[in-house]
C-alpha cells in the first residue's frame, strides 16, 4: 500500500476531530503551565483547515498529492493560529509538505516527512529534546518511524511506531523543567505537568495513523474473509 492525497485529507479531518474532542484537556494542560489557550488554538486552526478543505472540494480543486494537502494544512494553521503553537505546528506541516511531491507516499517518504517536520519545528523554535516542548513528541516519533521502516514495517507499522513514541514522548515531558515558551517562565514549577504541545502533537500523529489504517482496507481481503 501507499498513502495518497485521500489519506492526507482523512488525516487532516481526523486531526480536527481529535482536536475538538481533546480541546478541554489540552487547554487544562496549558492552564497549568501556560495561558490556557492551547486546546482552543488548535481546535480553531483545525476547524479552519476543514473549512478550507471543504471549499476546495466544492470547487473541485483538492490537492492531488499528500504534499499538496499538507501545504494547505500548514498555511491555514499559520494564518489562523496565533501564539507559539500555531506557527510551530504550521512549520512542521510545511516541511512535511515540501519533503516529497510524490502522488503517494511509501515508508521512505513518511520517514523523510517526519524527519523534515521535526527538524523544521526544532529550528523554528530553537528547541532540542528535553526542553519540554512539542519537539519532545516529534523527535522520538521521527526516530521510531525510521527504525520501523528499517526493519521492514509498512506504512501502518511506521506510523504506529511513530504514534507510540510520540505518546511516550509527551508523557515523558511531565517531570521536565521547561526551557522554552511560556512554561519556562515558571522555572521549577513547570515540573510535574505534561506539555500541551507535545500532547497535541501525539494526537495529530494518531490521526495520521488512524487514517492510514482506514485506507489500507483491501477489498480482496474482505472477500477472502467473507
Ligand atoms: P502559546 O504558548 O503562545 O500560548 P500554545 O498554547 O498554542 O501557544 O502552544 C504552547 C505549546 O507550544 C507548548 O506546549 C510547546 O509545546 C510549544 N512551544 C512553545 N514554545 C516553543 C518553542 N520555542 N519550540 C518548540 N515548541 C514550543
Ligand atoms: Mg498557550
PDB file of N, CA and C in Angstrom, residues 1-3 7 10 154-156 209-222:
ATOM      1  N   UNK A   1       0.839  -1.207   0.000  1.00  0.00           N
ATOM      2  CA  UNK A   1       0.000   0.000   0.000  1.00  0.00           C
ATOM      3  C   UNK A   1       0.869   1.250   0.000  1.00  0.00           C
ATOM      4  N   UNK A   2       0.293   2.350  -0.350  1.00  0.00           N
ATOM      5  CA  UNK A   2       0.976   3.627  -0.156  1.00  0.00           C
ATOM      6  C   UNK A   2      -0.084   4.674   0.166  1.00  0.00           C
ATOM      7  N   UNK A   3       0.380   5.812   0.637  1.00  0.00           N
ATOM      8  CA  UNK A   3      -0.543   6.806   1.194  1.00  0.00           C
ATOM      9  C   UNK A   3      -0.694   7.981   0.234  1.00  0.00           C
ATOM     10  N   UNK A   7      -5.570   9.906   1.825  1.00  0.00           N
ATOM     11  CA  UNK A   7      -5.070   9.656   3.189  1.00  0.00           C
ATOM     12  C   UNK A   7      -4.778  10.973   3.907  1.00  0.00           C
ATOM     13  N   UNK A  10      -7.902  12.677   4.911  1.00  0.00           N
ATOM     14  CA  UNK A  10      -8.500  11.998   6.057  1.00  0.00           C
ATOM     15  C   UNK A  10      -7.708  12.314   7.324  1.00  0.00           C
ATOM     16  N   UNK A 154       5.534  -1.737   7.199  1.00  0.00           N
ATOM     17  CA  UNK A 154       4.855  -0.978   6.148  1.00  0.00           C
ATOM     18  C   UNK A 154       4.409   0.386   6.700  1.00  0.00           C
ATOM     19  N   UNK A 155       3.645   1.134   5.902  1.00  0.00           N
ATOM     20  CA  UNK A 155       3.268   2.500   6.291  1.00  0.00           C
ATOM     21  C   UNK A 155       2.488   2.502   7.606  1.00  0.00           C
ATOM     22  N   UNK A 156       1.626   1.497   7.766  1.00  0.00           N
ATOM     23  CA  UNK A 156       0.829   1.430   9.004  1.00  0.00           C
ATOM     24  C   UNK A 156       1.734   1.169  10.201  1.00  0.00           C
ATOM     25  N   UNK A 209      -2.039   7.992  11.740  1.00  0.00           N
ATOM     26  CA  UNK A 209      -2.000   6.527  11.802  1.00  0.00           C
ATOM     27  C   UNK A 209      -3.397   5.936  11.612  1.00  0.00           C
ATOM     28  N   UNK A 210      -4.391   6.548  12.245  1.00  0.00           N
ATOM     29  CA  UNK A 210      -5.771   6.061  12.094  1.00  0.00           C
ATOM     30  C   UNK A 210      -6.208   6.142  10.635  1.00  0.00           C
ATOM     31  N   UNK A 211      -5.860   7.239   9.991  1.00  0.00           N
ATOM     32  CA  UNK A 211      -6.232   7.412   8.578  1.00  0.00           C
ATOM     33  C   UNK A 211      -5.552   6.351   7.713  1.00  0.00           C
ATOM     34  N   UNK A 212      -4.297   6.059   8.013  1.00  0.00           N
ATOM     35  CA  UNK A 212      -3.569   5.047   7.233  1.00  0.00           C
ATOM     36  C   UNK A 212      -4.215   3.679   7.394  1.00  0.00           C
ATOM     37  N   UNK A 213      -4.599   3.363   8.612  1.00  0.00           N
ATOM     38  CA  UNK A 213      -5.227   2.063   8.866  1.00  0.00           C
ATOM     39  C   UNK A 213      -6.538   1.957   8.092  1.00  0.00           C
ATOM     40  N   UNK A 214      -7.257   3.044   8.042  1.00  0.00           N
ATOM     41  CA  UNK A 214      -8.524   3.068   7.329  1.00  0.00           C
ATOM     42  C   UNK A 214      -8.324   2.894   5.828  1.00  0.00           C
ATOM     43  N   UNK A 215      -7.254   3.489   5.326  1.00  0.00           N
ATOM     44  CA  UNK A 215      -7.026   3.461   3.878  1.00  0.00           C
ATOM     45  C   UNK A 215      -6.405   2.165   3.410  1.00  0.00           C
ATOM     46  N   UNK A 216      -6.053   1.300   4.371  1.00  0.00           N
ATOM     47  CA  UNK A 216      -5.393   0.063   3.970  1.00  0.00           C
ATOM     48  C   UNK A 216      -6.402  -1.037   3.667  1.00  0.00           C
ATOM     49  N   UNK A 217      -7.679  -0.785   3.939  1.00  0.00           N
ATOM     50  CA  UNK A 217      -8.640  -1.876   3.768  1.00  0.00           C
ATOM     51  C   UNK A 217      -8.610  -2.349   2.313  1.00  0.00           C
ATOM     52  N   UNK A 218      -8.216  -3.572   2.157  1.00  0.00           N
ATOM     53  CA  UNK A 218      -8.024  -4.175   0.849  1.00  0.00           C
ATOM     54  C   UNK A 218      -9.293  -4.950   0.484  1.00  0.00           C
ATOM     55  N   UNK A 219      -9.975  -4.568  -0.588  1.00  0.00           N
ATOM     56  CA  UNK A 219     -11.244  -5.227  -0.932  1.00  0.00           C
ATOM     57  C   UNK A 219     -11.094  -6.736  -1.120  1.00  0.00           C
ATOM     58  N   UNK A 220      -9.919  -7.182  -1.584  1.00  0.00           N
ATOM     59  CA  UNK A 220      -9.732  -8.621  -1.800  1.00  0.00           C
ATOM     60  C   UNK A 220      -9.673  -9.373  -0.475  1.00  0.00           C
ATOM     61  N   UNK A 221      -9.067  -8.702   0.524  1.00  0.00           N
ATOM     62  CA  UNK A 221      -9.010  -9.310   1.846  1.00  0.00           C
ATOM     63  C   UNK A 221     -10.408  -9.509   2.411  1.00  0.00           C
ATOM     64  N   UNK A 222     -11.269  -8.527   2.202  1.00  0.00           N
ATOM     65  CA  UNK A 222     -12.639  -8.611   2.697  1.00  0.00           C
ATOM     66  C   UNK A 222     -13.339  -9.807   2.057  1.00  0.00           C
TER      67      UNK A 222
END
